[in-house]
Short mmCIF file of C-alpha atoms and ligand atoms in Angstrom, two decimals:
data_model
loop_
_atom_site.label_atom_id
_atom_site.label_comp_id
_atom_site.label_asym_id
_atom_site.label_seq_id
_atom_site.Cartn_x
_atom_site.Cartn_y
_atom_site.Cartn_z
CA MET A 1 42.55 -40.56 24.12
CA THR A 2 38.84 -40.98 22.81
CA ALA A 3 36.55 -38.11 22.45
CA PRO A 4 33.38 -38.10 24.23
CA ALA A 5 30.22 -39.67 22.09
CA VAL A 6 28.70 -36.50 21.45
CA ALA A 7 30.13 -32.71 20.79
CA VAL A 8 27.86 -29.91 21.44
CA LEU A 9 29.12 -26.50 19.11
CA MET A 10 27.64 -23.33 19.67
CA GLY A 11 28.44 -20.27 17.58
CA SER A 12 28.66 -18.16 20.40
CA LYS A 13 28.67 -18.09 24.26
CA SER A 14 25.47 -16.17 24.21
CA ASP A 15 24.05 -19.45 23.19
CA ALA A 16 25.18 -21.35 26.30
CA PRO A 17 21.88 -20.72 28.27
CA LEU A 18 19.99 -22.39 25.93
CA MET A 19 21.92 -24.94 24.96
CA GLN A 20 22.49 -25.82 28.79
CA GLU A 21 19.34 -27.73 28.40
CA CYS A 22 20.72 -29.85 25.78
CA LEU A 23 23.87 -30.41 28.02
CA ASP A 24 21.50 -31.70 30.94
CA ALA A 25 19.26 -33.93 28.78
CA LEU A 26 22.84 -35.76 27.95
CA THR A 27 23.73 -35.82 31.23
CA LYS A 28 20.40 -37.39 32.45
CA LEU A 29 20.82 -40.11 29.93
CA GLY A 30 24.24 -40.65 30.90
CA ILE A 31 25.53 -39.81 27.37
CA ASP A 32 29.12 -38.70 27.56
CA HIS A 33 29.94 -35.07 25.84
CA GLU A 34 31.75 -32.37 25.40
CA ALA A 35 30.93 -28.76 24.57
CA HIS A 36 32.43 -25.76 22.54
CA VAL A 37 31.92 -22.30 21.11
CA MET A 38 33.23 -22.00 17.86
CA SER A 39 32.27 -19.72 15.14
CA ALA A 40 31.86 -20.64 11.45
CA HIS A 41 32.27 -16.66 10.57
CA ARG A 42 34.66 -15.81 13.47
CA THR A 43 36.88 -18.67 14.06
CA PRO A 44 36.66 -20.65 10.82
CA ASP A 45 39.92 -22.50 11.18
CA ALA A 46 38.76 -23.99 14.43
CA VAL A 47 35.41 -25.21 13.11
CA ARG A 48 37.73 -26.94 10.13
CA GLU A 49 40.06 -28.53 12.63
CA PHE A 50 37.60 -29.68 14.96
CA ALA A 51 35.21 -31.09 12.25
CA THR A 52 38.04 -32.64 9.94
CA SER A 53 39.08 -34.64 13.09
CA ALA A 54 36.08 -35.40 14.95
CA ARG A 55 35.38 -38.97 13.59
CA ASP A 56 38.83 -40.26 14.14
CA ASN A 57 38.93 -38.85 17.40
CA GLY A 58 36.02 -40.80 18.48
CA THR A 59 33.10 -38.42 18.51
CA ARG A 60 29.55 -40.28 17.19
CA VAL A 61 27.22 -37.53 16.65
CA ILE A 62 27.71 -33.62 16.46
CA ILE A 63 24.92 -30.98 17.70
CA ALA A 64 25.74 -27.73 16.43
CA ALA A 65 23.62 -24.58 17.54
CA ALA A 66 23.88 -21.18 15.81
CA GLY A 67 21.76 -18.17 15.40
CA GLY A 68 21.25 -15.39 12.84
CA ALA A 69 22.82 -16.54 9.48
CA ALA A 70 23.52 -19.99 11.22
CA ALA A 71 26.28 -21.25 9.22
CA LEU A 72 27.93 -23.31 11.74
CA PRO A 73 26.05 -26.65 11.18
CA GLY A 74 26.38 -26.77 7.70
CA ALA A 75 30.11 -25.64 8.11
CA ILE A 76 30.66 -28.54 10.25
CA LYS A 77 29.02 -30.90 7.79
CA ALA A 78 31.30 -29.64 5.14
CA TYR A 79 34.16 -31.29 6.76
CA THR A 80 32.53 -34.43 8.35
CA PRO A 81 30.48 -37.50 7.63
CA LEU A 82 29.43 -37.83 11.12
CA PRO A 83 25.50 -37.12 11.77
CA VAL A 84 25.27 -33.45 12.41
CA ILE A 85 22.13 -32.11 14.30
CA GLY A 86 21.50 -28.39 13.97
CA VAL A 87 19.79 -26.22 16.56
CA PRO A 88 18.35 -22.86 15.09
CA VAL A 89 18.85 -20.29 18.23
CA PRO A 90 16.34 -17.36 18.31
CA SER A 91 19.06 -14.79 18.96
CA SER A 92 18.35 -12.32 16.66
CA ASP A 93 15.20 -10.11 16.08
CA LEU A 94 14.18 -12.55 13.70
CA LYS A 95 13.48 -14.91 16.51
CA GLY A 96 15.12 -18.03 15.15
CA ILE A 97 13.24 -18.17 11.90
CA ASP A 98 16.48 -16.76 10.03
CA ALA A 99 18.69 -19.82 11.73
CA LEU A 100 16.01 -22.37 10.82
CA TYR A 101 16.07 -21.61 7.23
CA ALA A 102 19.84 -21.13 7.16
CA ILE A 103 20.14 -24.61 8.74
CA VAL A 104 17.21 -26.68 7.11
CA GLN A 105 17.85 -26.32 3.62
CA MET A 106 21.20 -28.15 3.14
CA PRO A 107 21.93 -29.44 -0.49
CA PRO A 108 21.64 -33.29 -1.29
CA GLY A 109 24.99 -35.04 0.27
CA VAL A 110 25.45 -33.00 2.87
CA PRO A 111 22.35 -33.42 5.46
CA VAL A 112 22.24 -31.63 8.55
CA ALA A 113 18.98 -32.76 10.95
CA ALA A 114 17.43 -29.42 11.74
CA VAL A 115 15.09 -29.28 14.97
CA ALA A 116 12.73 -27.33 16.61
CA VAL A 117 13.79 -23.28 17.38
CA GLY A 118 14.90 -22.73 20.60
CA SER A 119 14.42 -24.66 23.79
CA TRP A 120 12.55 -27.51 22.43
CA GLY A 121 15.29 -28.04 19.70
CA ALA A 122 17.98 -28.03 22.32
CA ARG A 123 16.35 -30.97 24.05
CA ASN A 124 15.41 -32.76 20.96
CA ALA A 125 18.71 -32.49 19.60
CA ALA A 126 20.02 -34.54 22.85
CA TYR A 127 17.01 -36.72 22.34
CA LEU A 128 17.99 -37.45 18.37
CA ALA A 129 21.72 -37.88 19.56
CA ALA A 130 20.56 -40.63 22.01
CA GLU A 131 18.47 -42.38 19.44
CA ILE A 132 21.40 -42.72 17.11
CA LEU A 133 23.58 -43.86 19.84
CA ALA A 134 21.00 -46.49 21.03
CA LEU A 135 21.42 -48.30 17.82
CA THR A 136 24.83 -49.78 18.86
CA ASP A 137 24.99 -48.85 22.77
CA GLU A 138 22.88 -50.82 25.11
CA ASN A 139 23.37 -48.55 27.93
CA VAL A 140 21.91 -45.54 25.97
CA ARG A 141 19.03 -47.66 24.57
CA LYS A 142 17.98 -48.74 28.10
CA ALA A 143 18.33 -45.03 29.54
CA TYR A 144 16.31 -43.72 26.53
CA ASP A 145 13.54 -46.36 26.68
CA ASP A 146 13.29 -45.32 30.51
CA TYR A 147 13.23 -42.01 29.60
CA ARG A 148 9.99 -42.71 26.82
CA ALA A 149 8.55 -44.86 29.04
CA SER A 150 8.39 -41.70 31.70
CA PHE A 151 6.03 -40.31 29.66
CA ALA A 152 3.38 -42.97 30.23
CA SER A 153 3.72 -42.08 33.70
CA SER A 154 3.60 -38.39 33.44
C1 RP5 B 201 25.77 -16.39 15.57
O1 RP5 B 201 25.44 -15.14 16.13
C2 RP5 B 201 25.91 -17.23 17.42
O2 RP5 B 201 25.07 -18.81 17.48
C3 RP5 B 201 24.48 -16.30 17.95
O3 RP5 B 201 23.48 -16.98 18.20
C4 RP5 B 201 24.42 -14.87 17.20
C5 RP5 B 201 25.25 -14.09 17.96
O4 RP5 B 201 26.37 -14.12 18.24
P1 RP5 B 201 27.09 -13.31 19.72
O5 RP5 B 201 26.97 -11.70 18.76
O6 RP5 B 201 26.36 -13.10 20.89
O7 RP5 B 201 28.46 -13.74 19.50
O8 RP5 B 201 26.83 -16.86 15.37
#
């Protein structure tokens, strides 16, 4: 069974309302996706198992959202060569700056593409995933080109 092209992971179910914007954007672009809650700190075995098998299962891009110490994107990256897009969630009193710093400064060789904090990042993670998929998927390319063309008329 081939996995959906995009996997959306989040560190807690408390991140789900924010990440619904990511899922909605993927749906509007017709991009097949799945969503899971898993924590690098609380369920590390689930993170390792998912990330080590993701590419062979057919996943093409992983979006990983977390707040606070936000280890999830980096932990995922440790186990997979797939593109990982990190979404900083403003779930602590530091309002996402903590998560942004935890996600963005990855060492050389294990890149994570950090997007904006919060809602803008949740949506841009979907659009960046679409740009990656569009390189090889004509349907995604047309849907994404149509989406960008809509800016001109908005
Ligand atoms: C992070 O800690 C999660 O991504 C969430 O943003 C934050 C708080 O998690 P909960 O205490 O709500 O489960 O790992």
